Amino acid sequence: MWVFGYGSLIWKAGFNYDQRLVGFIKDYRRVFYQGSTDHRGTLDYPGRTVTLEPAEGEVCWGAAYKVSKKEDQEVALTYLEVREKQYDQKAYLDFFTEPTATSPAVSGIMVYIASPDKKLNRNYLGPASLEDIAKQIVHAEGPSGPNREYLFQLEKALLQIGCKDEHVMDLANEVRGILSQGELTAS
């Protein structure tokens, strides 16, 4: 069993695995369109976490985890079904480790996706301006901590694997700007 992480799974798998590969999936992009009411926000004030959006020609970098033992697979699936419960779809995609590769390193890797279908995914928030997303992230906090911590951890984890994700970096810079203004007006 292989699982692809493109959000918090990059820096915190939370289950036993035999191998971790850095790489990407094709024709998707990472976007902060999913509402989080269970980890990085609340029902009254949802946070924002990443999901995938189809985007022809684009790639989304992350980490792939191989889970070989049957008991580890069962534990990992049970854990992921709870952790990713606000993601209403699973896709089985090709995963690549080399930008020039024509054949995947892994076929059929499991990926959790939060769809834009409000009937199936009541927490989908969708697109908004960079400023509006940043303001929401600055103020949201849930049982797993402040939403901005998730964003900053994701930015750091992506940079550690050599990925400069423009959407994540622009959003992180916008959030830092808002936070620095808040510190100036508070003093």
C-alpha positions as YAML, in Angstrom:
chain: A
units: angstrom
residues:
- id: 1
  name: MET
  ca: [0.00, 0.00, 0.00]
- id: 2
  name: TRP
  ca: [1.27, 3.45, -0.95]
- id: 3
  name: VAL
  ca: [-0.10, 6.76, 0.39]
- id: 4
  name: PHE
  ca: [0.71, 10.21, -1.04]
- id: 5
  name: GLY
  ca: [0.84, 13.18, 1.32]
- id: 6
  name: TYR
  ca: [0.73, 16.73, 0.01]
- id: 7
  name: GLY
  ca: [-0.22, 18.55, 3.24]
- id: 8
  name: SER
  ca: [0.55, 17.69, 6.87]
- id: 9
  name: LEU
  ca: [1.36, 14.08, 5.93]
- id: 10
  name: ILE
  ca: [4.63, 15.41, 4.48]
- id: 11
  name: TRP
  ca: [5.98, 16.28, 7.95]
- id: 12
  name: LYS
  ca: [3.84, 14.06, 10.16]
- id: 13
  name: ALA
  ca: [2.81, 10.69, 8.76]
- id: 14
  name: GLY
  ca: [1.43, 9.34, 12.05]
- id: 15
  name: PHE
  ca: [1.68, 5.68, 11.03]
- id: 16
  name: ASN
  ca: [4.38, 3.05, 10.51]
- id: 17
  name: TYR
  ca: [5.83, 2.88, 7.02]
- id: 18
  name: ASP
  ca: [8.70, 1.03, 5.34]
- id: 19
  name: GLN
  ca: [9.80, 3.61, 2.83]
- id: 20
  name: ARG
  ca: [9.34, 7.33, 2.16]
- id: 21
  name: LEU
  ca: [9.91, 8.83, -1.27]
- id: 22
  name: VAL
  ca: [9.83, 12.47, -2.28]
- id: 23
  name: GLY
  ca: [8.10, 13.11, -5.57]
- id: 24
  name: PHE
  ca: [4.99, 14.39, -7.29]
- id: 25
  name: ILE
  ca: [1.72, 13.64, -8.95]
- id: 26
  name: LYS
  ca: [0.80, 15.19, -12.29]
- id: 27
  name: ASP
  ca: [-2.12, 17.34, -13.42]
- id: 28
  name: TYR
  ca: [-3.06, 18.55, -9.92]
- id: 29
  name: ARG
  ca: [-2.22, 21.60, -7.85]
- id: 30
  name: ARG
  ca: [-2.31, 22.15, -4.09]
- id: 31
  name: VAL
  ca: [-4.84, 24.79, -2.96]
- id: 32
  name: PHE
  ca: [-6.02, 26.07, 0.44]
- id: 33
  name: TYR
  ca: [-9.71, 25.50, -0.38]
- id: 34
  name: GLN
  ca: [-10.69, 22.93, 2.25]
- id: 35
  name: GLY
  ca: [-12.25, 24.05, 5.50]
- id: 36
  name: SER
  ca: [-10.95, 22.41, 8.67]
- id: 37
  name: THR
  ca: [-13.43, 22.22, 11.53]
- id: 38
  name: ASP
  ca: [-11.73, 19.31, 13.31]
- id: 39
  name: HIS
  ca: [-7.98, 20.09, 13.30]
- id: 40
  name: ARG
  ca: [-7.07, 23.70, 12.45]
- id: 41
  name: GLY
  ca: [-10.39, 25.42, 13.06]
- id: 42
  name: THR
  ca: [-13.83, 24.97, 14.56]
- id: 43
  name: LEU
  ca: [-17.41, 24.75, 13.29]
- id: 44
  name: ASP
  ca: [-17.85, 28.43, 14.16]
- id: 45
  name: TYR
  ca: [-14.55, 29.48, 12.55]
- id: 46
  name: PRO
  ca: [-13.11, 26.95, 10.11]
- id: 47
  name: GLY
  ca: [-9.44, 26.94, 9.30]
- id: 48
  name: ARG
  ca: [-8.12, 26.27, 5.83]
- id: 49
  name: THR
  ca: [-6.09, 23.26, 4.77]
- id: 50
  name: VAL
  ca: [-4.93, 22.04, 1.39]
- id: 51
  name: THR
  ca: [-6.72, 19.89, -1.11]
- id: 52
  name: LEU
  ca: [-5.99, 19.06, -4.73]
- id: 53
  name: GLU
  ca: [-7.53, 20.69, -7.73]
- id: 54
  name: PRO
  ca: [-7.21, 19.27, -11.24]
- id: 55
  name: ALA
  ca: [-4.75, 21.42, -13.22]
- id: 56
  name: GLU
  ca: [-3.51, 20.08, -16.50]
- id: 57
  name: GLY
  ca: [0.24, 20.33, -16.93]
- id: 58
  name: GLU
  ca: [0.95, 21.13, -13.27]
- id: 59
  name: VAL
  ca: [2.61, 18.94, -10.65]
- id: 60
  name: CYS
  ca: [2.10, 18.68, -6.91]
- id: 61
  name: TRP
  ca: [5.13, 17.67, -4.85]
- id: 62
  name: GLY
  ca: [4.88, 15.74, -1.62]
- id: 63
  name: ALA
  ca: [5.87, 12.49, 0.07]
- id: 64
  name: ALA
  ca: [4.88, 8.91, -0.67]
- id: 65
  name: TYR
  ca: [4.77, 6.30, 2.06]
- id: 66
  name: LYS
  ca: [5.01, 2.56, 1.46]
- id: 67
  name: VAL
  ca: [3.25, 0.42, 4.06]
- id: 68
  name: SER
  ca: [4.02, -3.27, 3.53]
- id: 69
  name: LYS
  ca: [2.86, -5.30, 6.54]
- id: 70
  name: LYS
  ca: [-0.83, -6.16, 6.55]
- id: 71
  name: GLU
  ca: [-1.26, -5.13, 10.20]
- id: 72
  name: ASP
  ca: [0.51, -1.80, 9.56]
- id: 73
  name: GLN
  ca: [-1.76, -1.23, 6.54]
- id: 74
  name: GLU
  ca: [-4.89, -1.82, 8.64]
- id: 75
  name: VAL
  ca: [-3.65, 0.51, 11.40]
- id: 76
  name: ALA
  ca: [-2.62, 3.17, 8.85]
- id: 77
  name: LEU
  ca: [-5.97, 3.02, 7.03]
- id: 78
  name: THR
  ca: [-7.94, 3.25, 10.28]
- id: 79
  name: TYR
  ca: [-5.81, 6.19, 11.37]
- id: 80
  name: LEU
  ca: [-6.07, 7.97, 8.00]
- id: 81
  name: GLU
  ca: [-9.85, 7.50, 7.78]
- id: 82
  name: VAL
  ca: [-10.16, 9.47, 11.04]
- id: 83
  name: ARG
  ca: [-7.45, 12.02, 10.27]
- id: 84
  name: GLU
  ca: [-8.68, 12.66, 6.73]
- id: 85
  name: LYS
  ca: [-12.39, 12.30, 7.45]
- id: 86
  name: GLN
  ca: [-13.21, 15.71, 5.98]
- id: 87
  name: TYR
  ca: [-11.74, 14.60, 2.65]
- id: 88
  name: ASP
  ca: [-14.55, 12.89, 0.73]
- id: 89
  name: GLN
  ca: [-12.65, 11.25, -2.12]
- id: 90
  name: LYS
  ca: [-9.78, 8.84, -2.56]
- id: 91
  name: ALA
  ca: [-7.96, 8.76, -5.87]
- id: 92
  name: TYR
  ca: [-5.37, 6.24, -7.04]
- id: 93
  name: LEU
  ca: [-2.80, 8.10, -9.11]
- id: 94
  name: ASP
  ca: [0.65, 7.75, -10.62]
- id: 95
  name: PHE
  ca: [3.55, 9.05, -8.54]
- id: 96
  name: PHE
  ca: [6.84, 10.23, -10.04]
- id: 97
  name: THR
  ca: [10.23, 10.90, -8.44]
- id: 98
  name: GLU
  ca: [12.06, 12.34, -11.47]
- id: 99
  name: PRO
  ca: [10.79, 15.36, -13.44]
- id: 100
  name: THR
  ca: [11.91, 13.78, -16.74]
- id: 101
  name: ALA
  ca: [10.47, 10.31, -16.05]
- id: 102
  name: THR
  ca: [7.93, 9.00, -18.53]
- id: 103
  name: SER
  ca: [6.84, 6.08, -16.37]
- id: 104
  name: PRO
  ca: [5.77, 6.43, -12.72]
- id: 105
  name: ALA
  ca: [7.83, 5.28, -9.75]
- id: 106
  name: VAL
  ca: [4.57, 4.05, -8.20]
- id: 107
  name: SER
  ca: [1.21, 3.43, -9.88]
- id: 108
  name: GLY
  ca: [-2.05, 3.49, -7.97]
- id: 109
  name: ILE
  ca: [-0.85, 5.52, -4.99]
- id: 110
  name: MET
  ca: [-3.72, 6.43, -2.65]
- id: 111
  name: VAL
  ca: [-4.47, 10.15, -2.30]
- id: 112
  name: TYR
  ca: [-7.13, 11.82, -0.15]
- id: 113
  name: ILE
  ca: [-8.90, 14.70, -1.89]
- id: 114
  name: ALA
  ca: [-11.56, 17.10, -0.66]
- id: 115
  name: SER
  ca: [-13.90, 17.64, -3.58]
- id: 116
  name: PRO
  ca: [-15.63, 20.94, -4.39]
- id: 117
  name: ASP
  ca: [-19.03, 19.17, -4.25]
- id: 118
  name: LYS
  ca: [-20.85, 20.86, -1.32]
- id: 119
  name: LYS
  ca: [-23.33, 17.93, -1.11]
- id: 120
  name: LEU
  ca: [-20.50, 15.48, -0.42]
- id: 121
  name: ASN
  ca: [-18.06, 17.86, 1.26]
- id: 122
  name: ARG
  ca: [-19.80, 20.38, 3.49]
- id: 123
  name: ASN
  ca: [-16.45, 21.87, 4.58]
- id: 124
  name: TYR
  ca: [-15.31, 22.89, 1.11]
- id: 125
  name: LEU
  ca: [-14.61, 26.65, 1.18]
- id: 126
  name: GLY
  ca: [-13.31, 27.11, -2.35]
- id: 127
  name: PRO
  ca: [-11.26, 29.90, -3.83]
- id: 128
  name: ALA
  ca: [-10.92, 33.33, -2.29]
- id: 129
  name: SER
  ca: [-8.44, 36.17, -2.59]
- id: 130
  name: LEU
  ca: [-4.98, 35.61, -1.13]
- id: 131
  name: GLU
  ca: [-5.74, 38.31, 1.45]
- id: 132
  name: ASP
  ca: [-9.03, 36.71, 2.54]
- id: 133
  name: ILE
  ca: [-7.50, 33.23, 2.83]
- id: 134
  name: ALA
  ca: [-4.59, 34.69, 4.82]
- id: 135
  name: LYS
  ca: [-6.92, 36.54, 7.23]
- id: 136
  name: GLN
  ca: [-8.90, 33.37, 7.83]
- id: 137
  name: ILE
  ca: [-5.69, 31.40, 8.51]
- id: 138
  name: VAL
  ca: [-4.40, 34.08, 10.91]
- id: 139
  name: HIS
  ca: [-7.52, 33.89, 13.08]
- id: 140
  name: ALA
  ca: [-8.42, 30.18, 12.90]
- id: 141
  name: GLU
  ca: [-7.38, 27.75, 15.61]
- id: 142
  name: GLY
  ca: [-8.51, 24.22, 16.36]
- id: 143
  name: PRO
  ca: [-7.66, 21.17, 18.48]
- id: 144
  name: SER
  ca: [-4.44, 20.60, 16.47]
- id: 145
  name: GLY
  ca: [-3.31, 24.19, 16.97]
- id: 146
  name: PRO
  ca: [-3.32, 27.50, 15.09]
- id: 147
  name: ASN
  ca: [-4.08, 27.33, 11.37]
- id: 148
  name: ARG
  ca: [-1.02, 29.47, 10.62]
- id: 149
  name: GLU
  ca: [1.19, 26.80, 12.23]
- id: 150
  name: TYR
  ca: [-0.12, 24.32, 9.62]
- id: 151
  name: LEU
  ca: [0.70, 26.76, 6.81]
- id: 152
  name: PHE
  ca: [4.21, 27.52, 8.11]
- id: 153
  name: GLN
  ca: [4.94, 23.81, 8.73]
- id: 154
  name: LEU
  ca: [3.81, 23.02, 5.18]
- id: 155
  name: GLU
  ca: [5.98, 25.77, 3.72]
- id: 156
  name: LYS
  ca: [9.00, 24.52, 5.71]
- id: 157
  name: ALA
  ca: [8.38, 20.85, 4.80]
- id: 158
  name: LEU
  ca: [8.07, 21.70, 1.11]
- id: 159
  name: LEU
  ca: [11.27, 23.75, 1.13]
- id: 160
  name: GLN
  ca: [13.05, 20.85, 2.88]
- id: 161
  name: ILE
  ca: [12.12, 18.54, 0.00]
- id: 162
  name: GLY
  ca: [13.23, 21.16, -2.53]
- id: 163
  name: CYS
  ca: [9.78, 22.37, -3.56]
- id: 164
  name: LYS
  ca: [9.00, 26.06, -3.87]
- id: 165
  name: ASP
  ca: [5.19, 26.03, -4.06]
- id: 166
  name: GLU
  ca: [4.21, 29.55, -5.10]
- id: 167
  name: HIS
  ca: [0.66, 29.34, -3.65]
- id: 168
  name: VAL
  ca: [1.97, 28.19, -0.25]
- id: 169
  name: MET
  ca: [4.84, 30.68, -0.15]
- id: 170
  name: ASP
  ca: [2.67, 33.64, -1.23]
- id: 171
  name: LEU
  ca: [0.09, 32.73, 1.39]
- id: 172
  name: ALA
  ca: [2.74, 32.31, 4.11]
- id: 173
  name: ASN
  ca: [4.21, 35.71, 3.25]
- id: 174
  name: GLU
  ca: [0.75, 37.32, 3.34]
- id: 175
  name: VAL
  ca: [0.08, 35.75, 6.77]
- id: 176
  name: ARG
  ca: [3.47, 36.96, 8.06]
- id: 177
  name: GLY
  ca: [2.60, 40.45, 6.79]
- id: 178
  name: ILE
  ca: [-0.74, 40.44, 8.62]
- id: 179
  name: LEU
  ca: [0.89, 39.16, 11.80]
- id: 180
  name: SER
  ca: [3.62, 41.83, 11.70]
- id: 181
  name: GLN
  ca: [0.99, 44.57, 11.21]
- id: 182
  name: GLY
  ca: [-0.93, 43.19, 14.19]
- id: 183
  name: GLU
  ca: [2.20, 43.35, 16.33]
- id: 184
  name: LEU
  ca: [2.78, 46.96, 15.30]
- id: 185
  name: THR
  ca: [-0.80, 48.05, 16.04]
- id: 186
  name: ALA
  ca: [-0.87, 46.11, 19.30]
- id: 187
  name: SER
  ca: [2.21, 47.91, 20.66]
...
